[in-house]
Coordinates of N, CA and C in Angstrom, one line a residue:
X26 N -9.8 -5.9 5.7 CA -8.8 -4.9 5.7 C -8.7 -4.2 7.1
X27 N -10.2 -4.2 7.9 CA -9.8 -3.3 9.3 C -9.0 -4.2 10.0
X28 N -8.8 -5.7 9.7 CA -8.7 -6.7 10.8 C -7.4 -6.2 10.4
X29 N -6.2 -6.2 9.6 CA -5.1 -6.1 9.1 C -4.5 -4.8 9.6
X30 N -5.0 -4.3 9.3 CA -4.4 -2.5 9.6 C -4.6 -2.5 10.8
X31 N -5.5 -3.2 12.1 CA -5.3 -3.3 13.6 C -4.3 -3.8 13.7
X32 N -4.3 -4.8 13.1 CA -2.9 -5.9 13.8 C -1.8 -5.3 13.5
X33 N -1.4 -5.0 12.3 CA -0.3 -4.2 12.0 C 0.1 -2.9 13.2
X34 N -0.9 -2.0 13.2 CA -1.4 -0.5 14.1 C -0.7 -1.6 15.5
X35 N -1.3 -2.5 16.0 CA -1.4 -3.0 17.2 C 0.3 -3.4 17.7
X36 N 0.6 -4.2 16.5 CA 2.0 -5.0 16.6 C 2.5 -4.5 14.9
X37 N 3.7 -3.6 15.2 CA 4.0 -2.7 14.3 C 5.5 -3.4 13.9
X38 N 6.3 -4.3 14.5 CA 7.3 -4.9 14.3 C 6.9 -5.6 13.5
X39 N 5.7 -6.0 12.9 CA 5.5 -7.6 12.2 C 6.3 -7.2 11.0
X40 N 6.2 -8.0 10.4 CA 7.4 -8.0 8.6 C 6.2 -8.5 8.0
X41 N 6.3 -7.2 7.1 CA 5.3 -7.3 5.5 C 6.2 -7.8 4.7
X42 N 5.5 -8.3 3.5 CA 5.8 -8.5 2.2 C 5.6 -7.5 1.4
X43 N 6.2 -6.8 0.5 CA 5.3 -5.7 -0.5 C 5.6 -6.4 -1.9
X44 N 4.1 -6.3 -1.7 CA 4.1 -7.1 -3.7 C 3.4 -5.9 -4.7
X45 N 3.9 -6.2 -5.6 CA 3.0 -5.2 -7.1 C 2.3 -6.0 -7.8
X46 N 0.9 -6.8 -6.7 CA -0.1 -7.6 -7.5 C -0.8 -7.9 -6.4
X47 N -2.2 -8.6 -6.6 CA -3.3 -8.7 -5.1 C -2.8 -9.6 -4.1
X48 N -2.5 -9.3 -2.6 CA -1.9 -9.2 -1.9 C -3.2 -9.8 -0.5
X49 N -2.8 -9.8 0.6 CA -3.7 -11.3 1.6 C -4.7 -9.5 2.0
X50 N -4.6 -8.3 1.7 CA -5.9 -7.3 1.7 C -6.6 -7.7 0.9
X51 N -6.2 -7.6 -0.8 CA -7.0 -7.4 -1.5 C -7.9 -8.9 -1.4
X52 N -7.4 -10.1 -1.0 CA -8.1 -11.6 -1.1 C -10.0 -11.4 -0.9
X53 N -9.9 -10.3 0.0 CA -11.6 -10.2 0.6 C -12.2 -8.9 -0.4
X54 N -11.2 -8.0 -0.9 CA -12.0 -7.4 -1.7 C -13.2 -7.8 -2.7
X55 N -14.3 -7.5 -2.7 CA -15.0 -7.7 -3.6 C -14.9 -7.3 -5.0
X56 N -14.0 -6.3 -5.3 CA -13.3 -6.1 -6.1 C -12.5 -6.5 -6.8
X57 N -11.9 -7.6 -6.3 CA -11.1 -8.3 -7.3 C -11.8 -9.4 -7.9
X58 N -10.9 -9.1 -9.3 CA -11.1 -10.3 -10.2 C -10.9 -10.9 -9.9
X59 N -11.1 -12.7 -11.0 CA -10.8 -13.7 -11.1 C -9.0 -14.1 -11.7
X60 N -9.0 -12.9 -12.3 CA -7.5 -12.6 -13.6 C -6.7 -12.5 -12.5
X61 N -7.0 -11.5 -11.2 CA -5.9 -10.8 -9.8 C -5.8 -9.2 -10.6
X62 N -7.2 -9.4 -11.3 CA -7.3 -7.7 -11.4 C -8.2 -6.7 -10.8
X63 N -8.5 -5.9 -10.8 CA -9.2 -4.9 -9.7 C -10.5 -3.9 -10.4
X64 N -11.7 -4.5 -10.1 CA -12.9 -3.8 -11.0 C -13.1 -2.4 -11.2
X65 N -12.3 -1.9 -10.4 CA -12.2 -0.2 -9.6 C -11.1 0.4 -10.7
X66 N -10.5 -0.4 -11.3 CA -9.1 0.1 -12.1 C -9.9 1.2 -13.1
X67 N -9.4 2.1 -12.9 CA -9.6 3.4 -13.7 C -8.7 3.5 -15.0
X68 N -8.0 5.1 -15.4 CA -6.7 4.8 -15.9 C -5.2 4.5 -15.7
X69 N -5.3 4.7 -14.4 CA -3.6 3.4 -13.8 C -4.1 2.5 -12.9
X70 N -3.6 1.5 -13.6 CA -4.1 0.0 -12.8 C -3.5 -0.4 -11.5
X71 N -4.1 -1.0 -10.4 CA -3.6 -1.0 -9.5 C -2.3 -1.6 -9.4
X72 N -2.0 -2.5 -10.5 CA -0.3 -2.9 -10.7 C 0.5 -2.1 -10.7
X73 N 0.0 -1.1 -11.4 CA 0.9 0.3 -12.1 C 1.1 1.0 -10.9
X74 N 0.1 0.9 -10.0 CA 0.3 2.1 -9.1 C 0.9 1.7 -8.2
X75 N 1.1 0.0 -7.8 CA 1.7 -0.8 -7.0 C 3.1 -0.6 -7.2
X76 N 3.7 -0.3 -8.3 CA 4.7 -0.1 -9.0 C 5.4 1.0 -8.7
X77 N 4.6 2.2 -8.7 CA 5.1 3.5 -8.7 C 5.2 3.6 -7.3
X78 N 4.7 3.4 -6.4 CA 4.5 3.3 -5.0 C 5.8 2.6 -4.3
X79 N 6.3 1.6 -4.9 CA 7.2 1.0 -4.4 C 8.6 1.7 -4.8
X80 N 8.3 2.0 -6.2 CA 9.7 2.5 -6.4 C 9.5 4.2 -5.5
X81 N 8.7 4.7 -5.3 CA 8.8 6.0 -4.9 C 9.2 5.3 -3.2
X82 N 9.3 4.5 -2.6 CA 9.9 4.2 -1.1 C 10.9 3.8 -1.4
X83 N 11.5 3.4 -3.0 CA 12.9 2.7 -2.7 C 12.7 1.8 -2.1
X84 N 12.0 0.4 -2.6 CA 11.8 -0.7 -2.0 C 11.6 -1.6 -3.2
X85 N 11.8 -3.0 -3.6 CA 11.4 -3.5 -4.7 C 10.4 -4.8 -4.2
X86 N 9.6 -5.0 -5.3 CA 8.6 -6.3 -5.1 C 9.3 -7.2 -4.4
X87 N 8.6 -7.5 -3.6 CA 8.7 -8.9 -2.8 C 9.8 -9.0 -1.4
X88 N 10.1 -7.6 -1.0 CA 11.2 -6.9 0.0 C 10.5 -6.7 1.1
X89 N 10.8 -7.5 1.8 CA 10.0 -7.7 3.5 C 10.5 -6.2 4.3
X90 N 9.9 -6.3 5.4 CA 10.6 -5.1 6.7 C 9.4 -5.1 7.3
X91 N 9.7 -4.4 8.2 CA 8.8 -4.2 9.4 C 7.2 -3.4 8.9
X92 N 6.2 -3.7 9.4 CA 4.9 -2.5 9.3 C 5.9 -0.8 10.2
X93 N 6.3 -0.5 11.1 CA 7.0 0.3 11.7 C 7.8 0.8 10.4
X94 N 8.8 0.1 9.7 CA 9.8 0.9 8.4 C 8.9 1.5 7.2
X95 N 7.6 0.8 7.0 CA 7.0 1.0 6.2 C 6.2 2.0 6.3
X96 N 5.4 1.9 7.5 CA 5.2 3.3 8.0 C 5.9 4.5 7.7
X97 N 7.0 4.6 8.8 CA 7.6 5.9 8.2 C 8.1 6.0 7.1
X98 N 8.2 5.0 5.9 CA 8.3 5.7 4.7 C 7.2 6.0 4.1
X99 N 6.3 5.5 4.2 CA 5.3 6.1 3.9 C 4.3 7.4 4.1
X100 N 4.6 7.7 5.4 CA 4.9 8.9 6.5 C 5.4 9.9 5.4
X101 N 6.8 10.0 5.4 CA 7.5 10.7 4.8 C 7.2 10.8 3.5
X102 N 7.1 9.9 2.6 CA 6.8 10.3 1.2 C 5.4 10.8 1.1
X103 N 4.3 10.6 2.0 CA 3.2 11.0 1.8 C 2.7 12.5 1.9
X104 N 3.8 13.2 3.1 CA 4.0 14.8 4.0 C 5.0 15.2 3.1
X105 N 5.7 14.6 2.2 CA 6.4 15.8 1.0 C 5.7 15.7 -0.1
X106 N 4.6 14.7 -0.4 CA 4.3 14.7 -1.6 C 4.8 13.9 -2.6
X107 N 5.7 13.0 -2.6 CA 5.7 12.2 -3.4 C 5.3 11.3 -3.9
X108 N 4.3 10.8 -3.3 CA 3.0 9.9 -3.9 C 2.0 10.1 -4.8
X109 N 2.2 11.7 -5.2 CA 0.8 12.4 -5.6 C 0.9 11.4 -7.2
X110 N 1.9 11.6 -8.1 CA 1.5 10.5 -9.3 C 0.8 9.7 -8.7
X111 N 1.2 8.4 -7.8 CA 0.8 7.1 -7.7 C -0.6 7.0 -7.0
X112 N -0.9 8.0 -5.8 CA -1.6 8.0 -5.2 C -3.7 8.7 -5.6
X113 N -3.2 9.6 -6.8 CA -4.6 10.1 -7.2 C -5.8 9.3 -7.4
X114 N -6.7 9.5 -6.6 CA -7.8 8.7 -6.7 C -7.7 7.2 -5.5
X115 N -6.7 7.0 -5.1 CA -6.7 5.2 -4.9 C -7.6 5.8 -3.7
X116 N -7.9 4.7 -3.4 CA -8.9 4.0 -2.4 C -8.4 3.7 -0.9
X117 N -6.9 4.1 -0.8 CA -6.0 3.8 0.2 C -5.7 5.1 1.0
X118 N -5.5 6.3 -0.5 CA -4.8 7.1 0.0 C -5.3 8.0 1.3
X119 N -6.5 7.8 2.0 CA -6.5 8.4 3.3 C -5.8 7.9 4.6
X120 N -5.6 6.3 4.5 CA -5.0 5.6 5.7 C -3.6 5.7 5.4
X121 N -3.0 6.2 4.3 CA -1.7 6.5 4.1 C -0.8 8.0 4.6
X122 N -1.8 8.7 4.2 CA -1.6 10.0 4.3 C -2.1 10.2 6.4
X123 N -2.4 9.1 6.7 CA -2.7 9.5 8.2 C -1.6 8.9 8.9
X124 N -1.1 8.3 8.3 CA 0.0 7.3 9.0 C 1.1 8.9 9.6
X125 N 1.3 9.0 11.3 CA 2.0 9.4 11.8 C 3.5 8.6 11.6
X126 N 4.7 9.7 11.3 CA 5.9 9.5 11.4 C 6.6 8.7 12.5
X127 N 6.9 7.3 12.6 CA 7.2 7.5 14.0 C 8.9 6.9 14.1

């Protein structure tokens, strides 16, 4: 995951994929299942939250753009608060909520 968020941080133009299922982070998680489920899942499952997350940027599964676009929307929805449904508890939400606007 550090290797990923450098290169992204590093080279901010690159084009992500956003999926609502385990994705080339989660591959090294020890956390994930054998199913592409997440051992950590509480009461909203990381799909669910993959889900709400996307729709709260106005973006749908599988919709490429830049690390840089995704940033600032994430930026933005993180500093109004719109995340708070999707975001309670995850395991992400500190490197989201640090992401500077740019």
């Amino acid at each position: 995951m550090t290797h990923i968020a450098k290169s992204l941080s590093d080279e901010p133009w690159q084009i992500v994929k956003l999926l609502a299922e385990p994705d080339d982070i989660c591959q090294l998680c020890p956390h994930l299942e054998a199913a592409g489920g997440c051992a950590l899942e509480e009461q909203v499952s990381v799909r669910e939250r993959d889900k709400i997350v996307l729709e709260k940027l106005d973006v749908q599964p599988g919709e490429r753009l830049s690390y840089q676009e995704l940033a600032v929307k994430l930026a933005a929805a993180a500093n109004s608060a719109l995340l708070e449904e999707a975001c309670a508890g995850c395991h992400w939400q500190n490197f989201c909520s640090g992401l500077p606007a740019r």
